[in-house]
Amino acid sequence: MSKEVRVRFAPSPTGHLHIGGARSALFNYLFARSQGGKFIIRIEDTDQSRNVEDATEKLMDSMKWLGIDWDESVDIGGPYGPYRSMERLELYKKYIQQLLDEGKAYYDYMTEEELQKEREEQLSRGEAPKYSGRDRDLTEEQRKAYEAKGIKPVVRFRVPEGEQVLIEDAVRGEVNFETEDIGDFVIARKDGIPTYNFAVVVDDHLMKISHVIRGEEHLSNAPRQALVFEAFGWEKPMFAHASLILNPDRQKMSKRDESIIQFVEQYKELGYLPEAIVNFLALLGWSPVGEEEIFSLEELESQFSLGRVSKAPAVFDTDKLAWMNNQYVKEADIERLTKLALPHFQKEGKLPSELSDEQYEWAKKLVALYQEQMHYAAEITELTELFFKKEISYNEETKEVLEGEQVPEVLEQFSKELDALESFEPDEIKAATKATQKATGQKGKKLFMPIRVAVTGQTHGPELPHAISLLGKDVVQTRLQQAKNQ
């Protein structure tokens, strides 16, 4: 093994970047950067039936959006390429043949029907299904007989009997597996294409991968991969299996789970900020020193260590993610937030697809009005609904406010003060409110609440002078008149 830290993220191109995969990529990236090592992206595309067109580009675009970069991959190359499994088939064939020649692998001619029958019989006896080893020791004659029938074989790895496989894991310590529980596993399919558990070992060895950092769901692959390393006499990398990610109900998360938004691209579309997603994912199974929860990517790079990665399950707390994103939204540049919010206004037809400078400035002020409240950009349409309504509807609470005996006088006077304004800016509106207070003698809730309810239909909301300014004089006067007529 090279002394240099070299880690890899090796997704299959089967769709968008899942949050579990994003966490694995992030942990690998952070470890590499914290150790001055290299981070490699390798595309494991040997399962051709599951591959999705453009998935590789989408995966990498999502990682770029998160701010994760890499040192070697399919796009920029590197000294150990190619970095796509299907472009490495000749390499794999050489090593598969080596195991066959050494008797560490063998051809298996069992059909799918025979394998299925074998599994069913094992299950009926209460046994865990595994390959029986029927073709482990075929003679040359038996092999030729199968081939004469046109049966194409798979290649199986010959798992040593009665041994233990020891996995050194940086998170879990020593983990032992019994070879009796593993069974001879397929390393090459009938078409000659290697399986994941074989290809990944060859690639990790040839690319000098020092650490394999991934989720706990891959722990069951580790003994098979370790056996292949040992069969070639290669040094194993250090494994590190991070905790499972549970859903908010503390159940194991599946891709069909609708309680969580599961793909990075969806968060991007909703207007989450990538630095918040990174911060949140880093804390899913890793704990920093101290109580601080908000970290930049650079701070994470300097603090990350495998020693603080937990084996206890991590709960994907959607409320915590919304809170964390809100912390970043509050500090974000208003131009950036406006650009994130505009597509959501436009999608719902609240703003045109092409905005004039005046319309853009109005939208920017509207977003700024709700910046403190907004958890992510898509929320802006619901938060700002009152700015796009023709008429206000009142509920029981707001009707009660408008029934106050002072309300007609307050609304009438405020309407007069607004009518006299030359400029409809927040400072002028504040002055009109003070003039209304002076003229009516009303103050506090008795002054402000009727105005807020009449103009917005709400008892709580953004800073009132700014909201009134953005609504515009005509809309506000219409709503004041409507409220007086209640």
mmCIF file of N, CA and C in Angstrom, residues 88-132:
data_model
loop_
_atom_site.group_PDB
_atom_site.id
_atom_site.type_symbol
_atom_site.label_atom_id
_atom_site.label_comp_id
_atom_site.label_asym_id
_atom_site.label_seq_id
_atom_site.Cartn_x
_atom_site.Cartn_y
_atom_site.Cartn_z
ATOM 1 N N ARG A 88 -11.984 -1.101 -18.452
ATOM 2 C CA ARG A 88 -10.879 -1.830 -17.821
ATOM 3 C C ARG A 88 -11.056 -3.351 -17.943
ATOM 4 N N LEU A 89 -11.935 -3.780 -18.859
ATOM 5 C CA LEU A 89 -12.292 -5.199 -18.946
ATOM 6 C C LEU A 89 -11.089 -6.108 -19.201
ATOM 7 N N GLU A 90 -10.175 -5.665 -20.042
ATOM 8 C CA GLU A 90 -9.001 -6.510 -20.346
ATOM 9 C C GLU A 90 -8.160 -6.742 -19.095
ATOM 10 N N LEU A 91 -8.070 -5.722 -18.248
ATOM 11 C CA LEU A 91 -7.334 -5.870 -16.990
ATOM 12 C C LEU A 91 -7.977 -6.941 -16.114
ATOM 13 N N TYR A 92 -9.313 -6.845 -15.984
ATOM 14 C CA TYR A 92 -10.024 -7.792 -15.121
ATOM 15 C C TYR A 92 -9.872 -9.224 -15.638
ATOM 16 N N LYS A 93 -9.970 -9.396 -16.954
ATOM 17 C CA LYS A 93 -9.882 -10.745 -17.539
ATOM 18 C C LYS A 93 -8.547 -11.402 -17.191
ATOM 19 N N LYS A 94 -7.497 -10.604 -17.208
ATOM 20 C CA LYS A 94 -6.164 -11.134 -16.885
ATOM 21 C C LYS A 94 -6.134 -11.677 -15.460
ATOM 22 N N TYR A 95 -6.710 -10.936 -14.552
ATOM 23 C CA TYR A 95 -6.665 -11.359 -13.144
ATOM 24 C C TYR A 95 -7.647 -12.502 -12.856
ATOM 25 N N ILE A 96 -8.774 -12.523 -13.557
ATOM 26 C CA ILE A 96 -9.699 -13.656 -13.418
ATOM 27 C C ILE A 96 -9.019 -14.928 -13.898
ATOM 28 N N GLN A 97 -8.321 -14.837 -15.029
ATOM 29 C CA GLN A 97 -7.611 -16.005 -15.555
ATOM 30 C C GLN A 97 -6.536 -16.472 -14.584
ATOM 31 N N GLN A 98 -5.873 -15.529 -13.927
ATOM 32 C CA GLN A 98 -4.841 -15.891 -12.948
ATOM 33 C C GLN A 98 -5.442 -16.740 -11.823
ATOM 34 N N LEU A 99 -6.612 -16.332 -11.323
ATOM 35 C CA LEU A 99 -7.255 -17.105 -10.249
ATOM 36 C C LEU A 99 -7.700 -18.479 -10.748
ATOM 37 N N LEU A 100 -8.184 -18.553 -11.982
ATOM 38 C CA LEU A 100 -8.574 -19.844 -12.559
ATOM 39 C C LEU A 100 -7.356 -20.763 -12.668
ATOM 40 N N ASP A 101 -6.260 -20.200 -13.165
ATOM 41 C CA ASP A 101 -5.037 -21.002 -13.345
ATOM 42 C C ASP A 101 -4.502 -21.516 -12.002
ATOM 43 N N GLU A 102 -4.696 -20.720 -10.948
ATOM 44 C CA GLU A 102 -4.180 -21.089 -9.630
ATOM 45 C C GLU A 102 -5.173 -21.927 -8.825
ATOM 46 N N GLY A 103 -6.329 -22.245 -9.414
ATOM 47 C CA GLY A 103 -7.333 -23.038 -8.710
ATOM 48 C C GLY A 103 -8.074 -22.272 -7.630
ATOM 49 N N LYS A 104 -7.957 -20.948 -7.651
ATOM 50 C CA LYS A 104 -8.637 -20.117 -6.652
ATOM 51 C C LYS A 104 -9.996 -19.649 -7.146
ATOM 52 N N ALA A 105 -10.317 -20.010 -8.368
ATOM 53 C CA ALA A 105 -11.633 -19.723 -8.952
ATOM 54 C C ALA A 105 -11.962 -20.873 -9.897
ATOM 55 N N TYR A 106 -13.220 -21.009 -10.256
ATOM 56 C CA TYR A 106 -13.623 -22.124 -11.122
ATOM 57 C C TYR A 106 -14.883 -21.752 -11.896
ATOM 58 N N TYR A 107 -15.142 -22.499 -12.967
ATOM 59 C CA TYR A 107 -16.330 -22.295 -13.777
ATOM 60 C C TYR A 107 -17.525 -23.020 -13.143
ATOM 61 N N ASP A 108 -18.641 -22.329 -13.118
ATOM 62 C CA ASP A 108 -19.882 -22.901 -12.565
ATOM 63 C C ASP A 108 -20.945 -22.871 -13.659
ATOM 64 N N TYR A 109 -21.510 -24.074 -13.972
ATOM 65 C CA TYR A 109 -22.448 -24.206 -15.087
ATOM 66 C C TYR A 109 -23.904 -24.316 -14.624
ATOM 67 N N MET A 110 -24.179 -24.063 -13.372
ATOM 68 C CA MET A 110 -25.561 -24.167 -12.899
ATOM 69 C C MET A 110 -26.425 -23.107 -13.573
ATOM 70 N N THR A 111 -27.619 -23.504 -13.990
ATOM 71 C CA THR A 111 -28.542 -22.564 -14.622
ATOM 72 C C THR A 111 -29.278 -21.776 -13.551
ATOM 73 N N GLU A 112 -29.940 -20.693 -13.972
ATOM 74 C CA GLU A 112 -30.729 -19.894 -13.026
ATOM 75 C C GLU A 112 -31.815 -20.742 -12.378
ATOM 76 N N GLU A 113 -32.405 -21.635 -13.161
ATOM 77 C CA GLU A 113 -33.470 -22.497 -12.630
ATOM 78 C C GLU A 113 -32.916 -23.437 -11.557
ATOM 79 N N GLU A 114 -31.749 -23.989 -11.807
ATOM 80 C CA GLU A 114 -31.131 -24.895 -10.829
ATOM 81 C C GLU A 114 -30.743 -24.147 -9.548
ATOM 82 N N LEU A 115 -30.216 -22.955 -9.725
ATOM 83 C CA LEU A 115 -29.838 -22.141 -8.559
ATOM 84 C C LEU A 115 -31.060 -21.768 -7.728
ATOM 85 N N GLN A 116 -32.153 -21.380 -8.425
ATOM 86 C CA GLN A 116 -33.382 -21.020 -7.728
ATOM 87 C C GLN A 116 -33.930 -22.208 -6.937
ATOM 88 N N LYS A 117 -33.911 -23.395 -7.558
ATOM 89 C CA LYS A 117 -34.396 -24.595 -6.874
ATOM 90 C C LYS A 117 -33.543 -24.885 -5.644
ATOM 91 N N GLU A 118 -32.240 -24.708 -5.782
ATOM 92 C CA GLU A 118 -31.324 -24.941 -4.659
ATOM 93 C C GLU A 118 -31.625 -23.979 -3.506
ATOM 94 N N ARG A 119 -31.856 -22.695 -3.853
ATOM 95 C CA ARG A 119 -32.178 -21.692 -2.821
ATOM 96 C C ARG A 119 -33.459 -22.060 -2.085
ATOM 97 N N GLU A 120 -34.483 -22.439 -2.848
ATOM 98 C CA GLU A 120 -35.775 -22.769 -2.245
ATOM 99 C C GLU A 120 -35.659 -23.968 -1.304
ATOM 100 N N GLU A 121 -34.871 -24.959 -1.692
ATOM 101 C CA GLU A 121 -34.685 -26.144 -0.845
ATOM 102 C C GLU A 121 -33.951 -25.772 0.449
ATOM 103 N N GLN A 122 -32.952 -24.884 0.333
ATOM 104 C CA GLN A 122 -32.220 -24.457 1.529
ATOM 105 C C GLN A 122 -33.131 -23.684 2.479
ATOM 106 N N LEU A 123 -33.940 -22.797 1.917
ATOM 107 C CA LEU A 123 -34.868 -22.016 2.741
ATOM 108 C C LEU A 123 -35.890 -22.919 3.428
ATOM 109 N N SER A 124 -36.359 -23.945 2.711
ATOM 110 C CA SER A 124 -37.350 -24.865 3.289
ATOM 111 C C SER A 124 -36.763 -25.646 4.466
ATOM 112 N N ARG A 125 -35.443 -25.797 4.472
ATOM 113 C CA ARG A 125 -34.771 -26.476 5.584
ATOM 114 C C ARG A 125 -34.344 -25.498 6.675
ATOM 115 N N GLY A 126 -34.715 -24.225 6.494
ATOM 116 C CA GLY A 126 -34.345 -23.209 7.482
ATOM 117 C C GLY A 126 -32.905 -22.767 7.399
ATOM 118 N N GLU A 127 -32.275 -22.967 6.239
ATOM 119 C CA GLU A 127 -30.874 -22.589 6.056
ATOM 120 C C GLU A 127 -30.775 -21.272 5.301
ATOM 121 N N ALA A 128 -29.717 -20.515 5.583
ATOM 122 C CA ALA A 128 -29.451 -19.302 4.803
ATOM 123 C C ALA A 128 -28.996 -19.716 3.413
ATOM 124 N N PRO A 129 -29.614 -19.169 2.358
ATOM 125 C CA PRO A 129 -29.243 -19.621 1.014
ATOM 126 C C PRO A 129 -27.835 -19.213 0.619
ATOM 127 N N LYS A 130 -27.068 -20.168 0.115
ATOM 128 C CA LYS A 130 -25.750 -19.890 -0.456
ATOM 129 C C LYS A 130 -25.430 -20.992 -1.462
ATOM 130 N N TYR A 131 -24.519 -20.708 -2.330
ATOM 131 C CA TYR A 131 -24.175 -21.662 -3.371
ATOM 132 C C TYR A 131 -23.629 -22.950 -2.755
ATOM 133 N N SER A 132 -24.112 -24.085 -3.246
ATOM 134 C CA SER A 132 -23.771 -25.386 -2.653
ATOM 135 C C SER A 132 -22.364 -25.862 -2.999
#
